[in-house]
Short mmCIF file of C-alpha atoms in Angstrom, two decimals:
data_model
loop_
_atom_site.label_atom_id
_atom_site.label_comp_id
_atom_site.label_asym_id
_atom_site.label_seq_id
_atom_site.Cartn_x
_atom_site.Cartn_y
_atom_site.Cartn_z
CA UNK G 621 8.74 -8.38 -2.27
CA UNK G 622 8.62 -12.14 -1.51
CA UNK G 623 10.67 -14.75 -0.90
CA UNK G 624 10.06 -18.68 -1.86
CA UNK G 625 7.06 -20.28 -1.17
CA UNK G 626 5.10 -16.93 -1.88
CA UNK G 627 2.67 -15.86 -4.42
CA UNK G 628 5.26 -14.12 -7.00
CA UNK G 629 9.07 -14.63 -7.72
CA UNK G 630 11.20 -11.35 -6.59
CA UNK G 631 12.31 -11.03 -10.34
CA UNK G 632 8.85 -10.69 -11.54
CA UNK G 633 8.69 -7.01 -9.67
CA UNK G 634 11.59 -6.06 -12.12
CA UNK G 635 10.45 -7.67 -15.14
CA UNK G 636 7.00 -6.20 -14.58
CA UNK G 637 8.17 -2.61 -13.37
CA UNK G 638 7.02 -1.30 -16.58
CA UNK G 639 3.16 -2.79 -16.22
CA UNK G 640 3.50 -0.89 -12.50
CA UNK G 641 4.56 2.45 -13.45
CA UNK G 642 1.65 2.29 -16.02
CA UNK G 643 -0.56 1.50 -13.34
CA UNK G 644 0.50 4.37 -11.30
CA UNK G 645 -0.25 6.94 -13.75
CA UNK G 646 -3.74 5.45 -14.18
CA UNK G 647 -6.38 7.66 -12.30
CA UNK G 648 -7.18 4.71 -9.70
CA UNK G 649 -3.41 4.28 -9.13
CA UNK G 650 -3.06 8.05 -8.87
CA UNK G 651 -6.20 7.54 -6.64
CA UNK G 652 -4.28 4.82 -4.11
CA UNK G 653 -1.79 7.27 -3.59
CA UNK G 654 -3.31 10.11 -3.28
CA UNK G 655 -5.84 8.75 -0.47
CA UNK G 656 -3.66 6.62 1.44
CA UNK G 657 -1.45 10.42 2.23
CA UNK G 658 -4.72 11.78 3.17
CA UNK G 659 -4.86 8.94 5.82
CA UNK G 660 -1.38 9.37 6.77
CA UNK G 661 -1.58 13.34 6.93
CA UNK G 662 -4.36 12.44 9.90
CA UNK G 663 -1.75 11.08 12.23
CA UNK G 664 1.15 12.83 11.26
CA UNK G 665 2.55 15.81 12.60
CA UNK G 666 5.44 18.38 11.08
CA UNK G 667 8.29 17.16 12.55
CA UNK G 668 10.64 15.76 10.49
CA UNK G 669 10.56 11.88 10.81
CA UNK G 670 13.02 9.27 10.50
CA UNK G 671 10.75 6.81 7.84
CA UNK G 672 11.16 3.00 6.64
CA UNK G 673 9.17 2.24 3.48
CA UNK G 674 9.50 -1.49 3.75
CA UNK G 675 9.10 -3.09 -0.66
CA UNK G 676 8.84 0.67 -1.51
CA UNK G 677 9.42 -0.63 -5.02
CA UNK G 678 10.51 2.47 -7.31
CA UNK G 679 10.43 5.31 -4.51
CA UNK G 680 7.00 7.24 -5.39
CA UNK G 681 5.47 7.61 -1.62
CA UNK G 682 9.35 8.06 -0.35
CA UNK G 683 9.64 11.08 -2.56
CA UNK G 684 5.84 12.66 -1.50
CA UNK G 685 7.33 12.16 2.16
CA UNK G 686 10.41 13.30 1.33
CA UNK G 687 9.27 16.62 0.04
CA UNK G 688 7.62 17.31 3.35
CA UNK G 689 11.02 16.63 4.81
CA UNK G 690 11.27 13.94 6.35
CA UNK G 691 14.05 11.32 5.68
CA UNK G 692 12.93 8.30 3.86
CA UNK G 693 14.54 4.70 3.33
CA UNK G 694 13.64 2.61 0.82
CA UNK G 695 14.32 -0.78 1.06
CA UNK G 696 13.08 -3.24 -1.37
CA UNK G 697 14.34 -6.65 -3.19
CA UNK G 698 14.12 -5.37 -6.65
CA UNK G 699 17.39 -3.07 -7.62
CA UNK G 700 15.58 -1.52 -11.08
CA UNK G 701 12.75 -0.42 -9.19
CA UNK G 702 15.53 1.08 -6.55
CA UNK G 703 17.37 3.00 -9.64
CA UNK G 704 14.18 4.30 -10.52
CA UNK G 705 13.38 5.51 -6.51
CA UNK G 706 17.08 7.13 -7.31
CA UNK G 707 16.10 8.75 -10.72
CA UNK G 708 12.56 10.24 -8.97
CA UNK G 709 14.16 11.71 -5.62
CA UNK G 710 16.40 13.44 -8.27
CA UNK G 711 14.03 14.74 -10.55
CA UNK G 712 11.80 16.04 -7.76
CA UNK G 713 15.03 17.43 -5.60
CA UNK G 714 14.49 15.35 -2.84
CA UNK G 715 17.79 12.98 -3.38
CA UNK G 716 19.71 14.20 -0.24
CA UNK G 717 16.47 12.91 2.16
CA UNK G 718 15.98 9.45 -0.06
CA UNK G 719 17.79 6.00 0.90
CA UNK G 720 18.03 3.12 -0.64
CA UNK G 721 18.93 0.03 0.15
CA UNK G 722 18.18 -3.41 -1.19
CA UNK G 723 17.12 -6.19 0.70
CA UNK G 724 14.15 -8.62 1.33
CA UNK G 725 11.25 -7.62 4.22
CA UNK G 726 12.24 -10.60 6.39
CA UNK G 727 15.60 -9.11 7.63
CA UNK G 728 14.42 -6.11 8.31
CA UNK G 729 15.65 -6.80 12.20
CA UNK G 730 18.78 -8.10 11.04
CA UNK G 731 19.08 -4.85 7.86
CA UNK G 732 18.54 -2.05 10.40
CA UNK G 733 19.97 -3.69 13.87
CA UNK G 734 20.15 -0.98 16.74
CA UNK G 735 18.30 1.27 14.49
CA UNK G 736 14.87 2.48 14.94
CA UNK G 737 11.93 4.38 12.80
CA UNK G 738 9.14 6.87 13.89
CA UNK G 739 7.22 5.56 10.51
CA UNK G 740 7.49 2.32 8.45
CA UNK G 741 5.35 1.81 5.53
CA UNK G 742 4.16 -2.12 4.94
CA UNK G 743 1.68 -1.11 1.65
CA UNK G 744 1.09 -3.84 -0.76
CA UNK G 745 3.54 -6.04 0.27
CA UNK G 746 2.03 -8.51 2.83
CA UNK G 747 -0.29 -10.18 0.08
CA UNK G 748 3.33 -11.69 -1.26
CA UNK G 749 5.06 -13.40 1.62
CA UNK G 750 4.01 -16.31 2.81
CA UNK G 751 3.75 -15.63 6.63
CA UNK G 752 2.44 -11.68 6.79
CA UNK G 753 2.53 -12.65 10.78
CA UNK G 754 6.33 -13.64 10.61
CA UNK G 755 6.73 -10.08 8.52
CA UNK G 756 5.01 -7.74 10.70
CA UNK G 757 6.71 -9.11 13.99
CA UNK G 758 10.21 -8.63 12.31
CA UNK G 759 9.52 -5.19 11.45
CA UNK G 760 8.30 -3.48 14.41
CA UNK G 761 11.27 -4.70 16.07
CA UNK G 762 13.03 -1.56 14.36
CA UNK G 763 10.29 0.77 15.24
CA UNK G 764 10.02 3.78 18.03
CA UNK G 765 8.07 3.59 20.89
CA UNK G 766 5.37 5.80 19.82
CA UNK G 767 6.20 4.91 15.99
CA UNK G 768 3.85 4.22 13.49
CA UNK G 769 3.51 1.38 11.24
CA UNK G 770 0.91 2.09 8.01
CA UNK G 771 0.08 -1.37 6.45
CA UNK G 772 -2.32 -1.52 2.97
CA UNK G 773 -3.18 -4.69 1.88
CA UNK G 774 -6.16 -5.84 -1.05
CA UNK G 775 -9.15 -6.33 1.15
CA UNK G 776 -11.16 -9.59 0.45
CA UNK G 777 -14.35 -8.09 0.86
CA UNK G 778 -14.34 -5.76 -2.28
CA UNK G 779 -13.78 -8.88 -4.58
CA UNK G 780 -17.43 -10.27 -5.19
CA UNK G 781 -18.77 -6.73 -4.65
CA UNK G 782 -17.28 -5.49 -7.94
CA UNK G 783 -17.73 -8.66 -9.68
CA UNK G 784 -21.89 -8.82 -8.73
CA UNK G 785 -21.61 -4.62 -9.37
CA UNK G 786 -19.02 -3.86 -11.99
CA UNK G 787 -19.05 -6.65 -13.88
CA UNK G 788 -22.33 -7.99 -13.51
CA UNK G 789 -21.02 -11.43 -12.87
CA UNK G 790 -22.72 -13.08 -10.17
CA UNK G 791 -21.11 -16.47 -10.91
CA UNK G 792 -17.80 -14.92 -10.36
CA UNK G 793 -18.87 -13.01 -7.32
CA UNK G 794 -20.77 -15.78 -5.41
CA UNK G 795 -17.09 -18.52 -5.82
CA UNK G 796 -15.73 -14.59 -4.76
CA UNK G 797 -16.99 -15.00 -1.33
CA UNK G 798 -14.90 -17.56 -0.27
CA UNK G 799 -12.14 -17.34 -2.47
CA UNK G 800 -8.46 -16.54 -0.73
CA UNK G 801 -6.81 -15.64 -4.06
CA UNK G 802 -7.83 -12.83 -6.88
CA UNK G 803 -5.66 -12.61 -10.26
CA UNK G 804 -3.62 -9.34 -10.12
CA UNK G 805 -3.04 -8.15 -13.38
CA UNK G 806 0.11 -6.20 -13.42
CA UNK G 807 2.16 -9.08 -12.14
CA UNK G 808 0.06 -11.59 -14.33
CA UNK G 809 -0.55 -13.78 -11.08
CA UNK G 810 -2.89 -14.85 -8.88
CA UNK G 811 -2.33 -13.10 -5.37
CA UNK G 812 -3.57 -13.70 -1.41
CA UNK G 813 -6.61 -11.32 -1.04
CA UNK G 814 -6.44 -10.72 3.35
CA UNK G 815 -8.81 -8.61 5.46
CA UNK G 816 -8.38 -5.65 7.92
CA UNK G 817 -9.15 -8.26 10.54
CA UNK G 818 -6.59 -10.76 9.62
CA UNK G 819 -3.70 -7.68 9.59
CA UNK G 820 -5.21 -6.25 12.61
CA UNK G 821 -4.71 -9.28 14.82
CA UNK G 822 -1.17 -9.58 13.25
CA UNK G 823 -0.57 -5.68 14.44
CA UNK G 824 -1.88 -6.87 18.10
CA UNK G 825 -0.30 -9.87 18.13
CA UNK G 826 2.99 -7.70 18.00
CA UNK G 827 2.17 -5.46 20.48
CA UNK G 828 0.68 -2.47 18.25
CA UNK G 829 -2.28 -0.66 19.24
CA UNK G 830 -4.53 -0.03 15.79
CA UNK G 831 -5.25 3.44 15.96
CA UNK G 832 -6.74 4.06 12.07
CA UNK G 833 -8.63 1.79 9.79
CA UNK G 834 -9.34 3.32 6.72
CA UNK G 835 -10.17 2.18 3.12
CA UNK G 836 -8.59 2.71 -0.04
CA UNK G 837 -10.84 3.12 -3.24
CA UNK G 838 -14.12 3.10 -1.68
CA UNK G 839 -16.23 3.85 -4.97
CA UNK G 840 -13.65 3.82 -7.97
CA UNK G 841 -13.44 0.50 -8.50
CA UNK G 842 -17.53 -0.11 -8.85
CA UNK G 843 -17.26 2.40 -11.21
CA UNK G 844 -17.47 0.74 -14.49
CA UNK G 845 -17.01 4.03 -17.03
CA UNK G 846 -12.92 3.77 -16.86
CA UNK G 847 -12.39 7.07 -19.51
CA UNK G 848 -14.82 8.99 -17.36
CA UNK G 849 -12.09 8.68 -14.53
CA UNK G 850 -9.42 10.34 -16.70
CA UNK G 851 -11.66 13.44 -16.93
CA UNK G 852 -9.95 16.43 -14.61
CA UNK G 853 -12.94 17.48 -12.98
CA UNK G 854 -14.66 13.82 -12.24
CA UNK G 855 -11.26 13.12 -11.58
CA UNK G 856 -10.85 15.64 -8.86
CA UNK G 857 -14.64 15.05 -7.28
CA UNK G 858 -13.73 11.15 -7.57
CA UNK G 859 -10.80 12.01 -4.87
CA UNK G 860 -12.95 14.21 -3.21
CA UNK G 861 -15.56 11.91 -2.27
CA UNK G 862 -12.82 8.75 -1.77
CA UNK G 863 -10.76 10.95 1.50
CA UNK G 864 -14.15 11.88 2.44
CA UNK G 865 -15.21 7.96 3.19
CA UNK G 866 -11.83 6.18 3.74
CA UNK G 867 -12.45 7.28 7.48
CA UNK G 868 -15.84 6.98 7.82
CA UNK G 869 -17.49 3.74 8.89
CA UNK G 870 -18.99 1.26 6.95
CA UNK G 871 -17.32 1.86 4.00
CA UNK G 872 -13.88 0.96 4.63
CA UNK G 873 -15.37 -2.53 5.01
CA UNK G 874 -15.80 -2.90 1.60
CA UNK G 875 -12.92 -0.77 0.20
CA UNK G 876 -10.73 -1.88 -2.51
CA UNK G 877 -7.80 -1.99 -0.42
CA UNK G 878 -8.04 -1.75 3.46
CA UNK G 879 -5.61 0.68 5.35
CA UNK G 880 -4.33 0.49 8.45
CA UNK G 881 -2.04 2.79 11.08
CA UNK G 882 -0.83 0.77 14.02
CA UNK G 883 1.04 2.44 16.77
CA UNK G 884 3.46 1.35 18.97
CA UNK G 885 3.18 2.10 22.76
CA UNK G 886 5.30 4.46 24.61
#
């Protein structure tokens, strides 16, 4: 999800769909998933909800949403990875409660004018545009009073930690420490790394209160052993261990990805 002037062309997200959907079958992508509902699940309650997932790409948190009924729109600038949201809410018989609808993050004001959201999802999609301040303040214009906006972003801080711990590159994790841009490998370009502080002040500066700060991949990713993830039972005490500490402070500091619930007031 970007427009021009941002890290990554729109088309790329099509043309590299396939690299994606083998990333989310990989145990860490499996992982992001799987912890980031854990963080959710804190803050939500069983009502059904009226939810936004803003570049929600081929549909896969829409349908886990979806399947606790709530109704989920998916709006996103890429119309294979939309199909695919399609072909998923199908398979999993959740179509009637999935949305889609394509269309770029900056209009979400203009997209969904007079309408308005208890839940929008913002997850890896502010690292793309070129203004995430312009992005954020356009959004929560369409959200409830009360609402919830959940925002995950790649947090700078974890990006000399696992090259000085994973890779045993200290070269590479020293230039790290100031470095603004990390190569992302599915899209095959270098991407905006941000922080929970940078976000955060966006999230005030629109008139949201933060209300949970969690981190994403806490451990996995200074894990060097990759096959020993794809083991069932590491597997399951891997995620085990990550929901425990994406809550608890200071470890969410140094998370791979940062994770953030804003709310706005009543």
């Amino acid at each position: 999800m970007t427009d021009s002037g941002s890290a990554i062309d729109n088309a790329v997200f099509d043309e590299r769909l396939a690299n994606f959907q083998k990333w989310q079958e990989t145990p860490w992508g499996q992982l992001r998933y799987s912890v980031v509902a854990a963080n959710l699940d804190r803050h939500l309650d069983d009502r059904p909800l009226r939810v936004l997932d803003v570049a929600g790409g081929n549909g896969r948190e829409a349908v886990r949403l979806a399947a606790r009924g709530h109704h989920v729109t998916v709006l996103d600038v890429a119309p294979v990875s939309l199909a695919g949201a399609r072909d998923i809410a199908a398979e999993h018989g959740v179509a009637g409660l999935v949305e889609v609808r394509e269309g770029d993050a900056h209009d979400v004001a203009d997209l969904f004018a007079g309408q308005a959201f208890d839940l929008m999802l913002c997850h890896n999609l502010l690292q793309y545009v070129p203004d995430p301040a312009v992005v954020v303040g356009g959004i929560v214009k369409c959200l409830k009073p009360g609402g919830l906006l959940s925002v995950v972003g790649p947090n700078a801080y974890a990006v000399p930690l696992e090259a000085a711990v994973r890779e045993l590159d200290l070269a590479t994790a020293r230039s790290a420490v100031d470095a603004r841009y990390k190569s992302n490998v599915v899209y095959g370009k270098d991407v905006p790394v941000l922080t929970s502080d940078e976000i955060g002040g966006h999230l005030g500066g629109a008139g949201l209160d933060v209300v949970g700060h969690y981190g994403v991949m806490n451990v996995c990713n200074l894990v060097a052993d990759n096959d020993i993830k794809y083991d069932p039972d590491f597997f399951g005490r891997l995620e085990e261990l990550e929901i425990a500490l994406a809550g608890r402070m200071p470890y969410p500091l140094t998370a791979r990805m940062f994770h953030l619930i804003a709310q706005r007031p009543r």
